[in-house]
Amino acid sequence: MANVSVYNMEGKEVGQMELNDAVFGVEVNEHLVHLAVVSQLAAKRQGTQKAKTRSEVSGGGKKPWRQKGTGHARQGSIRAPQWKGGGVVFAPVPRDYTFKMNKKEKRLALKSALTTRVQENKLVVIDELKFSEIKTKNMKAVLDAVKVSQALLVLDENDKNVVLSARNLPDVKTAMINTINVYDILKYNTVVATKAAVEKIEEVYA
């Protein structure tokens, strides 16, 4: 089992924490991690692009000139794709880009992402995170104390003071246990989690 240091809000080490290998020490499956990221990004796509085919553009009901004898190439409609104002050959249509991943695949992808953060020493555990007021400066001071600039902040509960204190920091995102995902874990350089959050993650995903 891997051990990580536990820090207080001043950045001082106050203990050690043993991580559960069933969550933070699995064999990394890069393929499933890739699938999870692609799946999440695909689900965000609007899929509302649309262009008209030759059957949808207006006009073109009449043959522009007779078949033979004019010297021109034969044409059936002025709304064929080769004409200006004509339809698009394989026009894009509104579609849904989402695709399904099995529950076990999603869980393993998440565990793989968390494991990579532990292996790269990019998991920082804080004993607790509590603010008496909403102040971005306080959150910045905590992150500076643990030498982190870009972070996914994982909380065990929705603490309004903490969430709002982090909201104005451009490279920081807060997440609850039930909202963490592979994309965010990989996007942000470091995962900063409270000790209680790590324990809940182990409880849910082990």
PDB file of C-alpha atoms in Angstrom:
ATOM      1  CA  MET A   1       0.000   0.000   0.000  1.00  0.00           C
ATOM      2  CA  ALA A   2       1.206   3.493  -0.861  1.00  0.00           C
ATOM      3  CA  ASN A   3       1.633   6.088   1.849  1.00  0.00           C
ATOM      4  CA  VAL A   4       1.058   9.805   1.337  1.00  0.00           C
ATOM      5  CA  SER A   5       1.804  12.725   3.626  1.00  0.00           C
ATOM      6  CA  VAL A   6      -1.088  14.579   5.217  1.00  0.00           C
ATOM      7  CA  TYR A   7      -0.704  18.367   5.463  1.00  0.00           C
ATOM      8  CA  ASN A   8      -2.562  21.024   7.385  1.00  0.00           C
ATOM      9  CA  MET A   9      -3.772  24.305   5.872  1.00  0.00           C
ATOM     10  CA  GLU A  10      -0.426  25.949   6.630  1.00  0.00           C
ATOM     11  CA  GLY A  11       1.397  23.370   4.517  1.00  0.00           C
ATOM     12  CA  LYS A  12       3.019  21.540   7.452  1.00  0.00           C
ATOM     13  CA  GLU A  13       3.100  17.743   7.449  1.00  0.00           C
ATOM     14  CA  VAL A  14       0.920  16.441  10.278  1.00  0.00           C
ATOM     15  CA  GLY A  15       0.943  12.732   9.541  1.00  0.00           C
ATOM     16  CA  GLN A  16       0.830   9.901   7.022  1.00  0.00           C
ATOM     17  CA  MET A  17      -2.073   8.159   5.337  1.00  0.00           C
ATOM     18  CA  GLU A  18      -2.115   4.652   3.922  1.00  0.00           C
ATOM     19  CA  LEU A  19      -3.962   4.422   0.620  1.00  0.00           C
ATOM     20  CA  ASN A  20      -6.093   1.448  -0.398  1.00  0.00           C
ATOM     21  CA  ASP A  21      -4.496  -0.383  -3.336  1.00  0.00           C
ATOM     22  CA  ALA A  22      -7.946  -1.384  -4.582  1.00  0.00           C
ATOM     23  CA  VAL A  23      -8.472   2.277  -5.567  1.00  0.00           C
ATOM     24  CA  PHE A  24      -5.086   4.010  -5.631  1.00  0.00           C
ATOM     25  CA  GLY A  25      -2.860   1.089  -6.608  1.00  0.00           C
ATOM     26  CA  VAL A  26      -4.557  -0.697  -9.503  1.00  0.00           C
ATOM     27  CA  GLU A  27      -2.919  -1.705 -12.771  1.00  0.00           C
ATOM     28  CA  VAL A  28      -3.387   1.311 -15.030  1.00  0.00           C
ATOM     29  CA  ASN A  29      -5.571   0.603 -18.069  1.00  0.00           C
ATOM     30  CA  GLU A  30      -4.687   3.382 -20.524  1.00  0.00           C
ATOM     31  CA  HIS A  31      -7.254   2.237 -23.080  1.00  0.00           C
ATOM     32  CA  LEU A  32     -10.157   2.630 -20.637  1.00  0.00           C
ATOM     33  CA  VAL A  33      -8.809   5.991 -19.454  1.00  0.00           C
ATOM     34  CA  HIS A  34      -8.749   7.157 -23.079  1.00  0.00           C
ATOM     35  CA  LEU A  35     -12.281   5.841 -23.658  1.00  0.00           C
ATOM     36  CA  ALA A  36     -13.578   7.622 -20.549  1.00  0.00           C
ATOM     37  CA  VAL A  37     -12.099  10.953 -21.657  1.00  0.00           C
ATOM     38  CA  VAL A  38     -13.442  10.607 -25.215  1.00  0.00           C
ATOM     39  CA  SER A  39     -16.848   9.575 -23.856  1.00  0.00           C
ATOM     40  CA  GLN A  40     -17.043  12.622 -21.591  1.00  0.00           C
ATOM     41  CA  LEU A  41     -15.965  15.055 -24.306  1.00  0.00           C
ATOM     42  CA  ALA A  42     -18.361  13.440 -26.806  1.00  0.00           C
ATOM     43  CA  ALA A  43     -21.252  13.874 -24.364  1.00  0.00           C
ATOM     44  CA  LYS A  44     -20.516  17.616 -24.232  1.00  0.00           C
ATOM     45  CA  ARG A  45     -20.873  18.055 -28.001  1.00  0.00           C
ATOM     46  CA  GLN A  46     -24.055  19.793 -29.112  1.00  0.00           C
ATOM     47  CA  GLY A  47     -24.350  17.882 -32.369  1.00  0.00           C
ATOM     48  CA  THR A  48     -26.608  20.563 -33.851  1.00  0.00           C
ATOM     49  CA  GLN A  49     -24.696  21.159 -37.106  1.00  0.00           C
ATOM     50  CA  LYS A  50     -26.816  21.012 -40.245  1.00  0.00           C
ATOM     51  CA  ALA A  51     -26.427  21.646 -43.970  1.00  0.00           C
ATOM     52  CA  LYS A  52     -28.983  21.104 -46.721  1.00  0.00           C
ATOM     53  CA  THR A  53     -28.828  18.304 -49.268  1.00  0.00           C
ATOM     54  CA  ARG A  54     -29.994  18.793 -52.871  1.00  0.00           C
ATOM     55  CA  SER A  55     -33.468  17.648 -51.856  1.00  0.00           C
ATOM     56  CA  GLU A  56     -33.745  20.383 -49.227  1.00  0.00           C
ATOM     57  CA  VAL A  57     -32.483  23.524 -51.002  1.00  0.00           C
ATOM     58  CA  SER A  58     -35.110  25.640 -52.725  1.00  0.00           C
ATOM     59  CA  GLY A  59     -35.586  25.825 -56.474  1.00  0.00           C
ATOM     60  CA  GLY A  60     -34.256  23.615 -59.218  1.00  0.00           C
ATOM     61  CA  GLY A  61     -37.465  21.907 -60.242  1.00  0.00           C
ATOM     62  CA  LYS A  62     -36.910  22.538 -63.935  1.00  0.00           C
ATOM     63  CA  LYS A  63     -34.156  21.127 -66.135  1.00  0.00           C
ATOM     64  CA  PRO A  64     -31.924  24.180 -66.903  1.00  0.00           C
ATOM     65  CA  TRP A  65     -31.578  23.357 -70.620  1.00  0.00           C
ATOM     66  CA  ARG A  66     -32.433  20.552 -72.971  1.00  0.00           C
ATOM     67  CA  GLN A  67     -30.403  17.361 -72.857  1.00  0.00           C
ATOM     68  CA  LYS A  68     -28.745  17.615 -76.280  1.00  0.00           C
ATOM     69  CA  GLY A  69     -27.696  20.153 -78.807  1.00  0.00           C
ATOM     70  CA  THR A  70     -26.641  23.114 -76.654  1.00  0.00           C
ATOM     71  CA  GLY A  71     -22.915  22.334 -76.386  1.00  0.00           C
ATOM     72  CA  HIS A  72     -23.204  22.377 -72.582  1.00  0.00           C
ATOM     73  CA  ALA A  73     -22.769  19.333 -70.371  1.00  0.00           C
ATOM     74  CA  ARG A  74     -26.104  17.735 -69.558  1.00  0.00           C
ATOM     75  CA  GLN A  75     -27.721  19.037 -66.355  1.00  0.00           C
ATOM     76  CA  GLY A  76     -30.825  17.957 -64.513  1.00  0.00           C
ATOM     77  CA  SER A  77     -31.165  20.665 -61.853  1.00  0.00           C
ATOM     78  CA  ILE A  78     -29.572  23.976 -60.875  1.00  0.00           C
ATOM     79  CA  ARG A  79     -29.582  22.722 -57.261  1.00  0.00           C
ATOM     80  CA  ALA A  80     -27.200  19.814 -57.920  1.00  0.00           C
ATOM     81  CA  PRO A  81     -24.002  19.938 -55.773  1.00  0.00           C
ATOM     82  CA  GLN A  82     -21.773  21.285 -58.557  1.00  0.00           C
ATOM     83  CA  TRP A  83     -23.911  24.409 -58.947  1.00  0.00           C
ATOM     84  CA  LYS A  84     -23.552  27.586 -56.881  1.00  0.00           C
ATOM     85  CA  GLY A  85     -26.354  27.488 -54.332  1.00  0.00           C
ATOM     86  CA  GLY A  86     -26.729  23.756 -54.787  1.00  0.00           C
ATOM     87  CA  GLY A  87     -27.067  21.171 -52.030  1.00  0.00           C
ATOM     88  CA  VAL A  88     -24.171  19.628 -50.100  1.00  0.00           C
ATOM     89  CA  VAL A  89     -23.326  16.057 -51.112  1.00  0.00           C
ATOM     90  CA  PHE A  90     -22.961  14.371 -47.700  1.00  0.00           C
ATOM     91  CA  ALA A  91     -24.428  17.132 -45.563  1.00  0.00           C
ATOM     92  CA  PRO A  92     -23.965  16.941 -41.758  1.00  0.00           C
ATOM     93  CA  VAL A  93     -27.203  16.417 -39.836  1.00  0.00           C
ATOM     94  CA  PRO A  94     -28.037  16.807 -36.115  1.00  0.00           C
ATOM     95  CA  ARG A  95     -26.833  13.767 -34.178  1.00  0.00           C
ATOM     96  CA  ASP A  96     -26.034  12.508 -30.706  1.00  0.00           C
ATOM     97  CA  TYR A  97     -22.331  11.770 -30.188  1.00  0.00           C
ATOM     98  CA  THR A  98     -22.640   9.985 -26.840  1.00  0.00           C
ATOM     99  CA  PHE A  99     -21.648   6.357 -26.482  1.00  0.00           C
ATOM    100  CA  LYS A 100     -22.049   3.950 -23.599  1.00  0.00           C
ATOM    101  CA  MET A 101     -19.363   2.704 -21.238  1.00  0.00           C
ATOM    102  CA  ASN A 102     -20.094  -0.109 -18.816  1.00  0.00           C
ATOM    103  CA  LYS A 103     -20.099   0.663 -15.077  1.00  0.00           C
ATOM    104  CA  LYS A 104     -17.101  -1.563 -14.430  1.00  0.00           C
ATOM    105  CA  GLU A 105     -15.169   0.138 -17.232  1.00  0.00           C
ATOM    106  CA  LYS A 106     -15.960   3.579 -15.809  1.00  0.00           C
ATOM    107  CA  ARG A 107     -14.859   2.550 -12.314  1.00  0.00           C
ATOM    108  CA  LEU A 108     -11.613   1.028 -13.544  1.00  0.00           C
ATOM    109  CA  ALA A 109     -10.869   4.110 -15.652  1.00  0.00           C
ATOM    110  CA  LEU A 110     -11.385   6.340 -12.600  1.00  0.00           C
ATOM    111  CA  LYS A 111      -9.201   4.116 -10.434  1.00  0.00           C
ATOM    112  CA  SER A 112      -6.520   4.117 -13.143  1.00  0.00           C
ATOM    113  CA  ALA A 113      -6.549   7.924 -13.259  1.00  0.00           C
ATOM    114  CA  LEU A 114      -6.281   8.164  -9.466  1.00  0.00           C
ATOM    115  CA  THR A 115      -3.450   5.609  -9.463  1.00  0.00           C
ATOM    116  CA  THR A 116      -1.454   7.635 -12.002  1.00  0.00           C
ATOM    117  CA  ARG A 117      -1.778  10.708  -9.781  1.00  0.00           C
ATOM    118  CA  VAL A 118      -0.392   8.746  -6.819  1.00  0.00           C
ATOM    119  CA  GLN A 119       2.448   7.309  -8.928  1.00  0.00           C
ATOM    120  CA  GLU A 120       3.389  10.811 -10.132  1.00  0.00           C
ATOM    121  CA  ASN A 121       3.197  12.262  -6.574  1.00  0.00           C
ATOM    122  CA  LYS A 122       0.388  14.524  -7.734  1.00  0.00           C
ATOM    123  CA  LEU A 123      -2.040  13.629  -4.920  1.00  0.00           C
ATOM    124  CA  VAL A 124      -1.964  16.079  -2.002  1.00  0.00           C
ATOM    125  CA  VAL A 125      -3.982  15.228   1.115  1.00  0.00           C
ATOM    126  CA  ILE A 126      -5.060  17.967   3.546  1.00  0.00           C
ATOM    127  CA  ASP A 127      -6.323  17.008   7.005  1.00  0.00           C
ATOM    128  CA  GLU A 128      -9.275  19.430   6.748  1.00  0.00           C
ATOM    129  CA  LEU A 129     -10.324  22.483   4.787  1.00  0.00           C
ATOM    130  CA  LYS A 130     -12.439  25.011   6.684  1.00  0.00           C
ATOM    131  CA  PHE A 131     -12.831  28.761   6.190  1.00  0.00           C
ATOM    132  CA  SER A 132     -14.723  31.149   8.455  1.00  0.00           C
ATOM    133  CA  GLU A 133     -15.460  33.457   5.516  1.00  0.00           C
ATOM    134  CA  ILE A 134     -15.561  33.449   1.726  1.00  0.00           C
ATOM    135  CA  LYS A 135     -12.186  34.780   0.610  1.00  0.00           C
ATOM    136  CA  THR A 136     -10.244  33.811  -2.506  1.00  0.00           C
ATOM    137  CA  LYS A 137      -7.032  34.965  -0.821  1.00  0.00           C
ATOM    138  CA  ASN A 138      -7.451  32.283   1.871  1.00  0.00           C
ATOM    139  CA  MET A 139      -7.749  29.493  -0.693  1.00  0.00           C
ATOM    140  CA  LYS A 140      -4.776  30.843  -2.623  1.00  0.00           C
ATOM    141  CA  ALA A 141      -2.734  30.843   0.604  1.00  0.00           C
ATOM    142  CA  VAL A 142      -3.569  27.165   1.269  1.00  0.00           C
ATOM    143  CA  LEU A 143      -2.607  26.110  -2.260  1.00  0.00           C
ATOM    144  CA  ASP A 144       0.613  28.131  -2.089  1.00  0.00           C
ATOM    145  CA  ALA A 145       1.418  26.477   1.243  1.00  0.00           C
ATOM    146  CA  VAL A 146       1.253  22.993  -0.329  1.00  0.00           C
ATOM    147  CA  LYS A 147       3.073  24.279  -3.462  1.00  0.00           C
ATOM    148  CA  VAL A 148       0.180  23.736  -5.872  1.00  0.00           C
ATOM    149  CA  SER A 149      -0.967  26.158  -8.577  1.00  0.00           C
ATOM    150  CA  GLN A 150      -3.336  24.103 -10.750  1.00  0.00           C
ATOM    151  CA  ALA A 151      -5.603  21.750  -8.822  1.00  0.00           C
ATOM    152  CA  LEU A 152      -8.733  19.643  -8.760  1.00  0.00           C
ATOM    153  CA  LEU A 153     -10.008  20.204  -5.228  1.00  0.00           C
ATOM    154  CA  VAL A 154     -11.943  17.155  -3.980  1.00  0.00           C
ATOM    155  CA  LEU A 155     -14.186  17.762  -0.952  1.00  0.00           C
ATOM    156  CA  ASP A 156     -16.103  15.309   1.205  1.00  0.00           C
ATOM    157  CA  GLU A 157     -18.984  17.784   1.668  1.00  0.00           C
ATOM    158  CA  ASN A 158     -20.330  20.837  -0.102  1.00  0.00           C
ATOM    159  CA  ASP A 159     -18.772  23.540   2.062  1.00  0.00           C
ATOM    160  CA  LYS A 160     -20.041  26.846   0.683  1.00  0.00           C
ATOM    161  CA  ASN A 161     -17.139  28.916   2.051  1.00  0.00           C
ATOM    162  CA  VAL A 162     -14.541  26.616   0.505  1.00  0.00           C
ATOM    163  CA  VAL A 163     -16.317  26.254  -2.855  1.00  0.00           C
ATOM    164  CA  LEU A 164     -16.884  30.006  -3.288  1.00  0.00           C
ATOM    165  CA  SER A 165     -13.359  30.830  -2.108  1.00  0.00           C
ATOM    166  CA  ALA A 166     -11.971  28.638  -4.889  1.00  0.00           C
ATOM    167  CA  ARG A 167     -14.397  29.768  -7.606  1.00  0.00           C
ATOM    168  CA  ASN A 168     -12.423  32.799  -8.770  1.00  0.00           C
ATOM    169  CA  LEU A 169      -9.134  30.909  -9.128  1.00  0.00           C
ATOM    170  CA  PRO A 170      -8.844  30.157 -12.870  1.00  0.00           C
ATOM    171  CA  ASP A 171      -6.767  26.963 -12.484  1.00  0.00           C
ATOM    172  CA  VAL A 172      -8.761  25.425  -9.627  1.00  0.00           C
ATOM    173  CA  LYS A 173     -11.952  23.374  -9.799  1.00  0.00           C
ATOM    174  CA  THR A 174     -13.874  21.956  -6.848  1.00  0.00           C
ATOM    175  CA  ALA A 175     -15.589  18.581  -6.983  1.00  0.00           C
ATOM    176  CA  MET A 176     -17.522  16.336  -4.628  1.00  0.00           C
ATOM    177  CA  ILE A 177     -17.001  12.588  -4.292  1.00  0.00           C
ATOM    178  CA  ASN A 178     -19.900  11.865  -6.639  1.00  0.00           C
ATOM    179  CA  THR A 179     -18.765  14.331  -9.323  1.00  0.00           C
ATOM    180  CA  ILE A 180     -15.094  13.433  -9.784  1.00  0.00           C
ATOM    181  CA  ASN A 181     -14.310  12.142 -13.258  1.00  0.00           C
ATOM    182  CA  VAL A 182     -11.358  10.951 -15.323  1.00  0.00           C
ATOM    183  CA  TYR A 183     -11.185  14.048 -17.527  1.00  0.00           C
ATOM    184  CA  ASP A 184     -10.863  16.492 -14.612  1.00  0.00           C
ATOM    185  CA  ILE A 185      -8.343  14.291 -12.785  1.00  0.00           C
ATOM    186  CA  LEU A 186      -6.106  14.314 -15.868  1.00  0.00           C
ATOM    187  CA  LYS A 187      -6.793  17.926 -16.881  1.00  0.00           C
ATOM    188  CA  TYR A 188      -5.668  19.477 -13.603  1.00  0.00           C
ATOM    189  CA  ASN A 189      -2.032  19.008 -12.704  1.00  0.00           C
ATOM    190  CA  THR A 190      -2.630  17.993  -9.069  1.00  0.00           C
ATOM    191  CA  VAL A 191      -5.476  16.415  -7.105  1.00  0.00           C
ATOM    192  CA  VAL A 192      -5.853  18.101  -3.716  1.00  0.00           C
ATOM    193  CA  ALA A 193      -8.249  16.198  -1.450  1.00  0.00           C
ATOM    194  CA  THR A 194      -9.275  16.364   2.168  1.00  0.00           C
ATOM    195  CA  LYS A 195      -8.492  13.305   4.280  1.00  0.00           C
ATOM    196  CA  ALA A 196     -12.214  12.636   4.717  1.00  0.00           C
ATOM    197  CA  ALA A 197     -12.698  12.815   0.921  1.00  0.00           C
ATOM    198  CA  VAL A 198      -9.968  10.210   0.315  1.00  0.00           C
ATOM    199  CA  GLU A 199     -11.566   7.898   2.891  1.00  0.00           C
ATOM    200  CA  LYS A 200     -14.970   8.280   1.214  1.00  0.00           C
ATOM    201  CA  ILE A 201     -13.483   7.598  -2.228  1.00  0.00           C
ATOM    202  CA  GLU A 202     -11.977   4.366  -0.863  1.00  0.00           C
ATOM    203  CA  GLU A 203     -15.293   3.465   0.711  1.00  0.00           C
ATOM    204  CA  VAL A 204     -17.264   4.030  -2.513  1.00  0.00           C
ATOM    205  CA  TYR A 205     -14.868   2.626  -5.127  1.00  0.00           C
ATOM    206  CA  ALA A 206     -12.954  -0.125  -3.289  1.00  0.00           C
TER     207      ALA A 206
END
